[in-house]
Amino acid sequence: MKEIVIVSGKGGTGKTSITASFAYLGGQDIILADCDVDAADMHLLMQPDFATAEDFYSGQLARINPESCTNCGACADVCRFDAITVLEGHYTIDAINCEGCGYCPRVCPEKAISMIEQKVGQRYISHTKTGSPMVHARLGIAAESSGKLVTKVKTEARALAQAQHKKFVLVDGSPGVGCPVISSLSGAHFIVLVTEPTVSGFHDLKRVYELVRSFNLRAGCIINKSDLNPQITDDILAYLQETGIFHIGSLTYDESFTKAMVNGLTLPEYTNGSLTKPLKHSWKTIMAYVSNSGD
Amino acid sequence: MKIAIASGKGGTGKTTLSTNFAAYLSQTRPVLLTDLDVEEPNSGVFISGQLVHSEIKYKMIPQWSGDCSLCGLCHEVCNFNAVIQLADQILIFPELCHSCYACSELCPESALPMIPQAMGELKHYVSEQLNFVDSRLHIGQEQAVPLIAQTKKYIQAHFDPNTLQIFDAPPGTSCPLIEAVKDADFVILVTEPTPFGLHDLKLSVDTMRQLNKEFGVVVNRDGIGNDHVLTYCQNEQLPVLAQIPNDRQIAELYSRGRLLYNEVAEVRKQLDSIIEYLQLPYNGGTP
């Protein structure tokens, strides 16, 4: 079983549409994992049935019991997050600022503070329209711990892949370079970087690749909307060569991306035209590359 | 006034709006633009100016002195698994540390002093009436929140609170976004009229309601996709402040890192519509 993670640094480069297309092309060989838990959109293309759901608890919030609190203020003195303020004469926890570190209950002489476990999201295992399973999640509003939820989604997806003897786990990562991305990269066999020829897209590609390289992971790149700015496309190609990133393929700017999405379809389902061919080629290339490499 | 520009989905035009809005406003009044998308900061692609200040930003992490009775209290108090007690030593995982100081201050032997660790870099540029502050997280650092918080502290210390302030926020609805918008007076949610855009807009709207924020919606790439975003805004009675058209010329200017308002009249018109909605005085800011 090989794990392929798709990331982009910058949002809006077409990462999710491309991942869903690979999931469609890979069919029964694939377990799909949507690790963009902050803005999970994969379900809009794969029609999962949300067959099983499990609450995900992570982290804590402090709560002051006003009955036993004597307003001594010891808690506010140690809080580094400005989360304890005096409201109408009483020390109160600001749930938005509270980091859940658990320092304040340890210094409260009245034992008036308790730490409450937080439900931060839900994790689902679904059947999708390709007949292959998908593991996905929904992070609660304003929740922390998206990195931990990513890890949970990936762990479940791997276990399913082992149990069902699937060849690939296909992971849709989140934008950025912070904790959810780091969690989605860990343990991957191959990274697909999706970029676009814009100054911003190229800038973010370099940052996310720096992260990928620090984990010693092998990577390939797909340039989406490649005809939008041919000069930057050339610059990206030169960068790929220089850094040893494998150029998987390029896709031209095409409104089918949006139209397929509006119809709830992956690209190969929506069009047999200009995009399907390079996508099929890209997927074959990735499969060959990953299958021929060791662990 | 503090205006944060945010979106659930990445790549909807948050940075395009932030930079054009700030630069356009700065033609008639002093403006501060701050890029709080510290993981992938891109405002600097579109805004230039003279560098007036730069500094490395640090977060505080515990460092084991190497000499203690290994009582294990530090390990026990850490809620983030950043301090682990082994048989003969204390191990620290700085990337997991939230700098709460509990291990350091509760240690009966003062064996875990807090030391600074570099997490990112802040830069401050000035171009005529536009101040621009940019922070970027060092690669490999996991937590964006402490850098966002420190960037806001820099602004508090260096700018009059009455200055008109625009914040380019990180995507999503989790902790970095909350940190970036929690003290904004108004939040502009940028979306695109597609199923992904709508889905993530709904999450953002829920977030803003939970935070009790005043907010409005800007639809970017108007004309692609469908009209479900507008219908949703109507049903939810959300103000739509502007609709920026889907336009190949805009996409190409953007790809080259160029601002739009000078070259695309429609963009100027849409920016004016936001200014009118927010009732920003012509020469607002510092009285």
PDB file of N, CA and C in Angstrom, chain A residues 9-12 16 38-41 43-45 60 80-81 96-97 99-103 106 139 141-143 176-179 182 197-200 203-204 207 210-211 227-229 232 253 258 261-262, chain B residues 9-11 38-42 45-46 76-77 79-80 98 100-102 105-106 136-137 139-140 142 172-175 178 182 194-196 199-200 203 207 210-211 225-226 248 251-252 254-257:
ATOM      1  N   GLY A   9       0.178  24.360  -0.985  1.00  0.00           N
ATOM      2  CA  GLY A   9       0.590  25.627  -0.378  1.00  0.00           C
ATOM      3  C   GLY A   9      -0.531  26.636  -0.499  1.00  0.00           C
ATOM      4  N   LYS A  10      -0.681  27.179  -1.681  1.00  0.00           N
ATOM      5  CA  LYS A  10      -1.749  28.153  -1.950  1.00  0.00           C
ATOM      6  C   LYS A  10      -3.082  27.432  -2.162  1.00  0.00           C
ATOM      7  N   GLY A  11      -4.158  28.025  -1.690  1.00  0.00           N
ATOM      8  CA  GLY A  11      -5.486  27.477  -1.939  1.00  0.00           C
ATOM      9  C   GLY A  11      -5.954  27.833  -3.336  1.00  0.00           C
ATOM     10  N   GLY A  12      -6.987  27.131  -3.791  1.00  0.00           N
ATOM     11  CA  GLY A  12      -7.628  27.496  -5.047  1.00  0.00           C
ATOM     12  C   GLY A  12      -6.858  27.143  -6.300  1.00  0.00           C
ATOM     13  N   THR A  16      -8.330  19.934  -4.954  1.00  0.00           N
ATOM     14  CA  THR A  16      -9.399  18.990  -4.631  1.00  0.00           C
ATOM     15  C   THR A  16     -10.015  18.397  -5.899  1.00  0.00           C
ATOM     16  N   ASP A  38     -10.372  21.644   7.476  1.00  0.00           N
ATOM     17  CA  ASP A  38     -10.848  23.009   7.701  1.00  0.00           C
ATOM     18  C   ASP A  38     -11.895  23.408   6.677  1.00  0.00           C
ATOM     19  N   ALA A  39     -11.687  22.993   5.451  1.00  0.00           N
ATOM     20  CA  ALA A  39     -12.597  23.342   4.363  1.00  0.00           C
ATOM     21  C   ALA A  39     -12.735  22.096   3.505  1.00  0.00           C
ATOM     22  N   ALA A  40     -13.383  21.088   4.090  1.00  0.00           N
ATOM     23  CA  ALA A  40     -13.477  19.789   3.417  1.00  0.00           C
ATOM     24  C   ALA A  40     -14.554  19.847   2.334  1.00  0.00           C
ATOM     25  N   ASP A  41     -14.123  19.777   1.077  1.00  0.00           N
ATOM     26  CA  ASP A  41     -15.052  19.919  -0.043  1.00  0.00           C
ATOM     27  C   ASP A  41     -15.175  18.668  -0.906  1.00  0.00           C
ATOM     28  N   HIS A  43     -16.405  15.861  -0.487  1.00  0.00           N
ATOM     29  CA  HIS A  43     -17.702  15.165  -0.491  1.00  0.00           C
ATOM     30  C   HIS A  43     -18.646  15.735  -1.561  1.00  0.00           C
ATOM     31  N   LEU A  44     -18.413  16.975  -1.982  1.00  0.00           N
ATOM     32  CA  LEU A  44     -19.299  17.569  -2.987  1.00  0.00           C
ATOM     33  C   LEU A  44     -19.100  16.915  -4.354  1.00  0.00           C
ATOM     34  N   LEU A  45     -17.964  16.256  -4.549  1.00  0.00           N
ATOM     35  CA  LEU A  45     -17.698  15.594  -5.834  1.00  0.00           C
ATOM     36  C   LEU A  45     -17.849  14.075  -5.752  1.00  0.00           C
ATOM     37  N   GLN A  60      -8.966  20.734  25.700  1.00  0.00           N
ATOM     38  CA  GLN A  60      -9.831  21.050  26.834  1.00  0.00           C
ATOM     39  C   GLN A  60     -10.052  22.551  26.923  1.00  0.00           C
ATOM     40  N   ARG A  80      -1.264  32.909  30.222  1.00  0.00           N
ATOM     41  CA  ARG A  80      -0.469  33.610  29.214  1.00  0.00           C
ATOM     42  C   ARG A  80      -1.307  33.986  27.995  1.00  0.00           C
ATOM     43  N   PHE A  81      -2.608  33.654  28.009  1.00  0.00           N
ATOM     44  CA  PHE A  81      -3.412  33.821  26.794  1.00  0.00           C
ATOM     45  C   PHE A  81      -4.521  34.858  26.966  1.00  0.00           C
ATOM     46  N   ILE A  96     -12.811  31.661  23.682  1.00  0.00           N
ATOM     47  CA  ILE A  96     -12.072  31.845  22.430  1.00  0.00           C
ATOM     48  C   ILE A  96     -10.583  31.956  22.683  1.00  0.00           C
ATOM     49  N   ASN A  97     -10.216  32.615  23.777  1.00  0.00           N
ATOM     50  CA  ASN A  97      -8.791  32.774  24.058  1.00  0.00           C
ATOM     51  C   ASN A  97      -8.173  31.594  24.797  1.00  0.00           C
ATOM     52  N   GLU A  99      -6.501  28.388  25.786  1.00  0.00           N
ATOM     53  CA  GLU A  99      -5.684  27.479  24.985  1.00  0.00           C
ATOM     54  C   GLU A  99      -5.817  26.032  25.498  1.00  0.00           C
ATOM     55  N   GLY A 100      -6.443  25.870  26.649  1.00  0.00           N
ATOM     56  CA  GLY A 100      -6.606  24.523  27.211  1.00  0.00           C
ATOM     57  C   GLY A 100      -5.337  23.968  27.825  1.00  0.00           C
ATOM     58  N   CYS A 101      -4.445  24.843  28.299  1.00  0.00           N
ATOM     59  CA  CYS A 101      -3.148  24.367  28.792  1.00  0.00           C
ATOM     60  C   CYS A 101      -3.254  23.713  30.158  1.00  0.00           C
ATOM     61  N   GLY A 102      -4.303  24.054  30.926  1.00  0.00           N
ATOM     62  CA  GLY A 102      -4.488  23.407  32.222  1.00  0.00           C
ATOM     63  C   GLY A 102      -3.625  23.966  33.339  1.00  0.00           C
ATOM     64  N   TYR A 103      -3.048  25.139  33.141  1.00  0.00           N
ATOM     65  CA  TYR A 103      -2.208  25.745  34.184  1.00  0.00           C
ATOM     66  C   TYR A 103      -3.077  26.299  35.317  1.00  0.00           C
ATOM     67  N   ARG A 106      -4.294  24.308  38.323  1.00  0.00           N
ATOM     68  CA  ARG A 106      -3.222  23.878  39.234  1.00  0.00           C
ATOM     69  C   ARG A 106      -2.844  24.934  40.263  1.00  0.00           C
ATOM     70  N   LEU A 139     -14.406  19.596  10.894  1.00  0.00           N
ATOM     71  CA  LEU A 139     -13.891  20.248  12.089  1.00  0.00           C
ATOM     72  C   LEU A 139     -14.949  21.228  12.573  1.00  0.00           C
ATOM     73  N   ILE A 141     -16.668  24.518  14.270  1.00  0.00           N
ATOM     74  CA  ILE A 141     -16.360  25.922  14.082  1.00  0.00           C
ATOM     75  C   ILE A 141     -15.390  26.389  15.156  1.00  0.00           C
ATOM     76  N   ALA A 142     -14.400  27.143  14.738  1.00  0.00           N
ATOM     77  CA  ALA A 142     -13.449  27.763  15.652  1.00  0.00           C
ATOM     78  C   ALA A 142     -12.659  26.744  16.467  1.00  0.00           C
ATOM     79  N   ALA A 143     -12.567  25.509  15.946  1.00  0.00           N
ATOM     80  CA  ALA A 143     -11.912  24.463  16.720  1.00  0.00           C
ATOM     81  C   ALA A 143     -10.400  24.500  16.549  1.00  0.00           C
ATOM     82  N   GLY A 176      -1.419  25.886   3.046  1.00  0.00           N
ATOM     83  CA  GLY A 176      -0.512  26.380   4.071  1.00  0.00           C
ATOM     84  C   GLY A 176       0.698  25.479   4.271  1.00  0.00           C
ATOM     85  N   VAL A 177       1.424  25.725   5.364  1.00  0.00           N
ATOM     86  CA  VAL A 177       2.602  24.926   5.709  1.00  0.00           C
ATOM     87  C   VAL A 177       2.608  24.577   7.199  1.00  0.00           C
ATOM     88  N   GLY A 178       1.497  24.821   7.889  1.00  0.00           N
ATOM     89  CA  GLY A 178       1.455  24.648   9.345  1.00  0.00           C
ATOM     90  C   GLY A 178       1.001  23.274   9.783  1.00  0.00           C
ATOM     91  N   CYS A 179       0.436  23.170  10.977  1.00  0.00           N
ATOM     92  CA  CYS A 179       0.230  21.865  11.616  1.00  0.00           C
ATOM     93  C   CYS A 179      -0.627  20.892  10.808  1.00  0.00           C
ATOM     94  N   ILE A 182       1.643  19.546   7.992  1.00  0.00           N
ATOM     95  CA  ILE A 182       2.711  18.699   8.523  1.00  0.00           C
ATOM     96  C   ILE A 182       2.135  17.331   8.883  1.00  0.00           C
ATOM     97  N   PRO A 197       0.605  28.951 -12.527  1.00  0.00           N
ATOM     98  CA  PRO A 197       1.630  29.919 -12.917  1.00  0.00           C
ATOM     99  C   PRO A 197       1.241  31.351 -12.562  1.00  0.00           C
ATOM    100  N   THR A 198       1.205  31.642 -11.276  1.00  0.00           N
ATOM    101  CA  THR A 198       1.013  33.010 -10.811  1.00  0.00           C
ATOM    102  C   THR A 198       2.168  33.270  -9.847  1.00  0.00           C
ATOM    103  N   VAL A 199       2.492  34.540  -9.652  1.00  0.00           N
ATOM    104  CA  VAL A 199       3.595  34.838  -8.732  1.00  0.00           C
ATOM    105  C   VAL A 199       3.295  34.233  -7.358  1.00  0.00           C
ATOM    106  N   SER A 200       2.034  34.345  -6.922  1.00  0.00           N
ATOM    107  CA  SER A 200       1.654  33.790  -5.608  1.00  0.00           C
ATOM    108  C   SER A 200       1.750  32.271  -5.587  1.00  0.00           C
ATOM    109  N   HIS A 203       5.386  31.216  -5.495  1.00  0.00           N
ATOM    110  CA  HIS A 203       5.926  31.556  -4.178  1.00  0.00           C
ATOM    111  C   HIS A 203       5.521  30.494  -3.140  1.00  0.00           C
ATOM    112  N   ASP A 204       4.240  30.112  -3.157  1.00  0.00           N
ATOM    113  CA  ASP A 204       3.741  29.158  -2.167  1.00  0.00           C
ATOM    114  C   ASP A 204       4.227  27.742  -2.455  1.00  0.00           C
ATOM    115  N   ARG A 207       7.572  27.396  -0.847  1.00  0.00           N
ATOM    116  CA  ARG A 207       7.505  27.241   0.611  1.00  0.00           C
ATOM    117  C   ARG A 207       7.046  25.834   1.001  1.00  0.00           C
ATOM    118  N   GLU A 210       9.765  23.297   0.395  1.00  0.00           N
ATOM    119  CA  GLU A 210      10.807  23.347   1.427  1.00  0.00           C
ATOM    120  C   GLU A 210      10.415  22.449   2.604  1.00  0.00           C
ATOM    121  N   LEU A 211       9.122  22.489   2.938  1.00  0.00           N
ATOM    122  CA  LEU A 211       8.611  21.642   4.019  1.00  0.00           C
ATOM    123  C   LEU A 211       8.696  20.158   3.625  1.00  0.00           C
ATOM    124  N   ASP A 227      -1.487  27.672 -19.173  1.00  0.00           N
ATOM    125  CA  ASP A 227      -1.416  28.679 -20.235  1.00  0.00           C
ATOM    126  C   ASP A 227      -1.771  30.080 -19.750  1.00  0.00           C
ATOM    127  N   LEU A 228      -2.064  30.216 -18.445  1.00  0.00           N
ATOM    128  CA  LEU A 228      -2.440  31.531 -17.914  1.00  0.00           C
ATOM    129  C   LEU A 228      -1.270  32.505 -17.996  1.00  0.00           C
ATOM    130  N   ASN A 229      -0.091  32.022 -17.700  1.00  0.00           N
ATOM    131  CA  ASN A 229       1.095  32.864 -17.776  1.00  0.00           C
ATOM    132  C   ASN A 229       2.284  31.986 -18.184  1.00  0.00           C
ATOM    133  N   ILE A 232       5.734  32.352 -16.409  1.00  0.00           N
ATOM    134  CA  ILE A 232       5.887  31.783 -15.063  1.00  0.00           C
ATOM    135  C   ILE A 232       5.866  30.252 -15.130  1.00  0.00           C
ATOM    136  N   TYR A 253      -5.851  26.119 -18.670  1.00  0.00           N
ATOM    137  CA  TYR A 253      -6.990  26.776 -18.025  1.00  0.00           C
ATOM    138  C   TYR A 253      -8.274  26.319 -18.712  1.00  0.00           C
ATOM    139  N   THR A 258     -14.850  24.370 -13.147  1.00  0.00           N
ATOM    140  CA  THR A 258     -15.987  24.910 -12.404  1.00  0.00           C
ATOM    141  C   THR A 258     -17.270  24.193 -12.784  1.00  0.00           C
ATOM    142  N   MET A 261     -17.624  20.886 -11.172  1.00  0.00           N
ATOM    143  CA  MET A 261     -17.910  21.081  -9.745  1.00  0.00           C
ATOM    144  C   MET A 261     -19.382  21.426  -9.526  1.00  0.00           C
ATOM    145  N   VAL A 262     -19.911  22.320 -10.361  1.00  0.00           N
ATOM    146  CA  VAL A 262     -21.315  22.726 -10.236  1.00  0.00           C
ATOM    147  C   VAL A 262     -22.230  21.509 -10.407  1.00  0.00           C
TER     148      VAL A 262
ATOM    149  N   LYS B   9     -12.633  28.905   2.091  1.00  0.00           N
ATOM    150  CA  LYS B   9     -11.859  28.243   1.046  1.00  0.00           C
ATOM    151  C   LYS B   9     -10.650  29.097   0.690  1.00  0.00           C
ATOM    152  N   GLY B  10      -9.533  28.450   0.413  1.00  0.00           N
ATOM    153  CA  GLY B  10      -8.368  29.186  -0.050  1.00  0.00           C
ATOM    154  C   GLY B  10      -8.518  29.535  -1.522  1.00  0.00           C
ATOM    155  N   GLY B  11      -7.778  30.538  -1.958  1.00  0.00           N
ATOM    156  CA  GLY B  11      -7.740  30.851  -3.382  1.00  0.00           C
ATOM    157  C   GLY B  11      -8.980  31.523  -3.921  1.00  0.00           C
ATOM    158  N   VAL B  38       0.237  33.927   7.773  1.00  0.00           N
ATOM    159  CA  VAL B  38       1.682  33.780   7.993  1.00  0.00           C
ATOM    160  C   VAL B  38       2.252  32.485   7.421  1.00  0.00           C
ATOM    161  N   GLU B  39       1.362  31.511   7.109  1.00  0.00           N
ATOM    162  CA  GLU B  39       1.868  30.267   6.520  1.00  0.00           C
ATOM    163  C   GLU B  39       2.231  30.465   5.053  1.00  0.00           C
ATOM    164  N   GLU B  40       1.393  31.195   4.345  1.00  0.00           N
ATOM    165  CA  GLU B  40       1.643  31.482   2.932  1.00  0.00           C
ATOM    166  C   GLU B  40       1.336  32.951   2.668  1.00  0.00           C
ATOM    167  N   PRO B  41       2.172  33.853   3.148  1.00  0.00           N
ATOM    168  CA  PRO B  41       1.866  35.286   2.991  1.00  0.00           C
ATOM    169  C   PRO B  41       2.146  35.761   1.569  1.00  0.00           C
ATOM    170  N   ASN B  42       1.122  36.306   0.920  1.00  0.00           N
ATOM    171  CA  ASN B  42       1.273  36.700  -0.485  1.00  0.00           C
ATOM    172  C   ASN B  42       0.992  38.174  -0.743  1.00  0.00           C
ATOM    173  N   VAL B  45       3.591  40.081  -2.570  1.00  0.00           N
ATOM    174  CA  VAL B  45       3.765  39.910  -4.012  1.00  0.00           C
ATOM    175  C   VAL B  45       3.225  41.149  -4.739  1.00  0.00           C
ATOM    176  N   PHE B  46       2.195  41.770  -4.164  1.00  0.00           N
ATOM    177  CA  PHE B  46       1.495  42.860  -4.847  1.00  0.00           C
ATOM    178  C   PHE B  46       1.846  44.242  -4.303  1.00  0.00           C
ATOM    179  N   GLU B  76       3.699  15.727  33.661  1.00  0.00           N
ATOM    180  CA  GLU B  76       2.309  15.592  34.081  1.00  0.00           C
ATOM    181  C   GLU B  76       1.486  16.840  33.742  1.00  0.00           C
ATOM    182  N   VAL B  77       2.072  18.030  33.904  1.00  0.00           N
ATOM    183  CA  VAL B  77       1.267  19.237  33.694  1.00  0.00           C
ATOM    184  C   VAL B  77       1.113  19.607  32.223  1.00  0.00           C
ATOM    185  N   ASN B  79      -0.200  19.707  28.795  1.00  0.00           N
ATOM    186  CA  ASN B  79      -1.385  19.197  28.101  1.00  0.00           C
ATOM    187  C   ASN B  79      -1.133  18.956  26.623  1.00  0.00           C
ATOM    188  N   PHE B  80       0.064  19.265  26.143  1.00  0.00           N
ATOM    189  CA  PHE B  80       0.322  19.201  24.705  1.00  0.00           C
ATOM    190  C   PHE B  80       1.387  18.156  24.353  1.00  0.00           C
ATOM    191  N   HIS B  98       2.984  25.184  23.541  1.00  0.00           N
ATOM    192  CA  HIS B  98       2.100  26.340  23.366  1.00  0.00           C
ATOM    193  C   HIS B  98       2.534  27.524  24.235  1.00  0.00           C
ATOM    194  N   CYS B 100       2.775  27.974  27.512  1.00  0.00           N
ATOM    195  CA  CYS B 100       1.878  28.318  28.627  1.00  0.00           C
ATOM    196  C   CYS B 100       2.666  28.557  29.915  1.00  0.00           C
ATOM    197  N   TYR B 101       3.931  28.156  29.966  1.00  0.00           N
ATOM    198  CA  TYR B 101       4.833  28.334  31.111  1.00  0.00           C
ATOM    199  C   TYR B 101       4.536  27.415  32.289  1.00  0.00           C
ATOM    200  N   ALA B 102       3.523  26.542  32.190  1.00  0.00           N
ATOM    201  CA  ALA B 102       3.150  25.733  33.359  1.00  0.00           C
ATOM    202  C   ALA B 102       4.327  24.879  33.836  1.00  0.00           C
ATOM    203  N   GLU B 105       7.164  27.170  35.399  1.00  0.00           N
ATOM    204  CA  GLU B 105       6.880  27.872  36.651  1.00  0.00           C
ATOM    205  C   GLU B 105       6.459  26.946  37.782  1.00  0.00           C
ATOM    206  N   LEU B 106       5.941  25.764  37.443  1.00  0.00           N
ATOM    207  CA  LEU B 106       5.532  24.836  38.497  1.00  0.00           C
ATOM    208  C   LEU B 106       6.677  23.914  38.929  1.00  0.00           C
ATOM    209  N   ARG B 136       6.031  36.122   8.288  1.00  0.00           N
ATOM    210  CA  ARG B 136       6.023  34.777   7.692  1.00  0.00           C
ATOM    211  C   ARG B 136       6.608  33.761   8.659  1.00  0.00           C
ATOM    212  N   LEU B 137       5.913  32.630   8.741  1.00  0.00           N
ATOM    213  CA  LEU B 137       6.309  31.542   9.618  1.00  0.00           C
ATOM    214  C   LEU B 137       7.521  30.828   9.025  1.00  0.00           C
ATOM    215  N   ILE B 139       9.637  27.754   7.939  1.00  0.00           N
ATOM    216  CA  ILE B 139       9.197  26.425   7.495  1.00  0.00           C
ATOM    217  C   ILE B 139       9.535  25.382   8.563  1.00  0.00           C
ATOM    218  N   GLY B 140       8.550  24.543   8.883  1.00  0.00           N
ATOM    219  CA  GLY B 140       8.748  23.512   9.894  1.00  0.00           C
ATOM    220  C   GLY B 140       8.079  23.886  11.211  1.00  0.00           C
ATOM    221  N   GLU B 142       4.973  24.634  13.394  1.00  0.00           N
ATOM    222  CA  GLU B 142       3.607  24.140  13.211  1.00  0.00           C
ATOM    223  C   GLU B 142       2.542  25.176  13.522  1.00  0.00           C
ATOM    224  N   GLY B 172      -9.661  29.159   6.086  1.00  0.00           N
ATOM    225  CA  GLY B 172     -10.170  28.174   7.027  1.00  0.00           C
ATOM    226  C   GLY B 172     -11.058  28.797   8.090  1.00  0.00           C
ATOM    227  N   THR B 173     -11.389  27.976   9.109  1.00  0.00           N
ATOM    228  CA  THR B 173     -12.238  28.465  10.203  1.00  0.00           C
ATOM    229  C   THR B 173     -11.662  28.047  11.547  1.00  0.00           C
ATOM    230  N   SER B 174     -10.405  27.569  11.561  1.00  0.00           N
ATOM    231  CA  SER B 174      -9.878  27.086  12.837  1.00  0.00           C
ATOM    232  C   SER B 174      -8.995  28.134  13.506  1.00  0.00           C
ATOM    233  N   CYS B 175      -8.136  27.689  14.414  1.00  0.00           N
ATOM    234  CA  CYS B 175      -7.478  28.632  15.329  1.00  0.00           C
ATOM    235  C   CYS B 175      -6.736  29.809  14.670  1.00  0.00           C
ATOM    236  N   ILE B 178      -9.350  32.449  13.735  1.00  0.00           N
ATOM    237  CA  ILE B 178      -9.944  33.078  14.924  1.00  0.00           C
ATOM    238  C   ILE B 178      -8.993  34.127  15.489  1.00  0.00           C
ATOM    239  N   LYS B 182     -10.352  38.004  15.629  1.00  0.00           N
ATOM    240  CA  LYS B 182     -11.130  38.142  16.873  1.00  0.00           C
ATOM    241  C   LYS B 182     -11.282  39.582  17.334  1.00  0.00           C
ATOM    242  N   THR B 194     -19.364  29.074  -6.519  1.00  0.00           N
ATOM    243  CA  THR B 194     -19.266  27.659  -6.888  1.00  0.00           C
ATOM    244  C   THR B 194     -19.703  26.825  -5.686  1.00  0.00           C
ATOM    245  N   PRO B 195     -19.950  25.534  -5.887  1.00  0.00           N
ATOM    246  CA  PRO B 195     -20.329  24.688  -4.737  1.00  0.00           C
ATOM    247  C   PRO B 195     -19.273  24.698  -3.625  1.00  0.00           C
ATOM    248  N   PHE B 196     -17.983  24.652  -3.977  1.00  0.00           N
ATOM    249  CA  PHE B 196     -16.939  24.702  -2.947  1.00  0.00           C
ATOM    250  C   PHE B 196     -16.995  26.042  -2.220  1.00  0.00           C
ATOM    251  N   HIS B 199     -20.078  26.126   0.100  1.00  0.00           N
ATOM    252  CA  HIS B 199     -19.921  25.252   1.255  1.00  0.00           C
ATOM    253  C   HIS B 199     -19.028  25.895   2.306  1.00  0.00           C
ATOM    254  N   ASP B 200     -17.898  26.441   1.858  1.00  0.00           N
ATOM    255  CA  ASP B 200     -16.947  27.025   2.799  1.00  0.00           C
ATOM    256  C   ASP B 200     -17.427  28.391   3.300  1.00  0.00           C
ATOM    257  N   LEU B 203     -19.556  27.760   6.342  1.00  0.00           N
ATOM    258  CA  LEU B 203     -18.739  27.530   7.540  1.00  0.00           C
ATOM    259  C   LEU B 203     -18.238  28.858   8.103  1.00  0.00           C
ATOM    260  N   THR B 207     -19.011  30.703  11.689  1.00  0.00           N
ATOM    261  CA  THR B 207     -17.921  31.146  12.560  1.00  0.00           C
ATOM    262  C   THR B 207     -18.123  32.601  12.980  1.00  0.00           C
ATOM    263  N   GLN B 210     -20.844  32.901  15.476  1.00  0.00           N
ATOM    264  CA  GLN B 210     -20.414  32.444  16.792  1.00  0.00           C
ATOM    265  C   GLN B 210     -19.529  33.475  17.483  1.00  0.00           C
ATOM    266  N   LEU B 211     -18.749  34.205  16.693  1.00  0.00           N
ATOM    267  CA  LEU B 211     -17.865  35.229  17.263  1.00  0.00           C
ATOM    268  C   LEU B 211     -18.586  36.572  17.438  1.00  0.00           C
ATOM    269  N   GLY B 225     -19.643  29.365 -12.350  1.00  0.00           N
ATOM    270  CA  GLY B 225     -20.475  28.602 -11.412  1.00  0.00           C
ATOM    271  C   GLY B 225     -21.952  28.900 -11.543  1.00  0.00           C
ATOM    272  N   ASN B 226     -22.614  29.102 -10.413  1.00  0.00           N
ATOM    273  CA  ASN B 226     -24.066  29.297 -10.425  1.00  0.00           C
ATOM    274  C   ASN B 226     -24.463  30.417  -9.459  1.00  0.00           C
ATOM    275  N   ARG B 248     -10.603  37.220 -17.669  1.00  0.00           N
ATOM    276  CA  ARG B 248      -9.277  36.706 -18.013  1.00  0.00           C
ATOM    277  C   ARG B 248      -8.195  37.766 -17.778  1.00  0.00           C
ATOM    278  N   ALA B 251      -7.280  37.724 -14.188  1.00  0.00           N
ATOM    279  CA  ALA B 251      -6.475  36.542 -13.872  1.00  0.00           C
ATOM    280  C   ALA B 251      -5.033  36.728 -14.336  1.00  0.00           C
ATOM    281  N   GLU B 252      -4.862  37.357 -15.515  1.00  0.00           N
ATOM    282  CA  GLU B 252      -3.502  37.532 -16.036  1.00  0.00           C
ATOM    283  C   GLU B 252      -2.723  38.585 -15.252  1.00  0.00           C
ATOM    284  N   TYR B 254      -3.247  39.348 -12.170  1.00  0.00           N
ATOM    285  CA  TYR B 254      -2.968  38.694 -10.890  1.00  0.00           C
ATOM    286  C   TYR B 254      -1.755  37.771 -11.022  1.00  0.00           C
ATOM    287  N   SER B 255      -1.722  37.007 -12.132  1.00  0.00           N
ATOM    288  CA  SER B 255      -0.641  36.036 -12.287  1.00  0.00           C
ATOM    289  C   SER B 255       0.718  36.729 -12.300  1.00  0.00           C
ATOM    290  N   ARG B 256       0.740  37.992 -12.783  1.00  0.00           N
ATOM    291  CA  ARG B 256       2.015  38.716 -12.837  1.00  0.00           C
ATOM    292  C   ARG B 256       2.314  39.480 -11.548  1.00  0.00           C
ATOM    293  N   GLY B 257       1.432  39.375 -10.566  1.00  0.00           N
ATOM    294  CA  GLY B 257       1.655  40.065  -9.301  1.00  0.00           C
ATOM    295  C   GLY B 257       1.319  41.536  -9.377  1.00  0.00           C
TER     296      GLY B 257
END
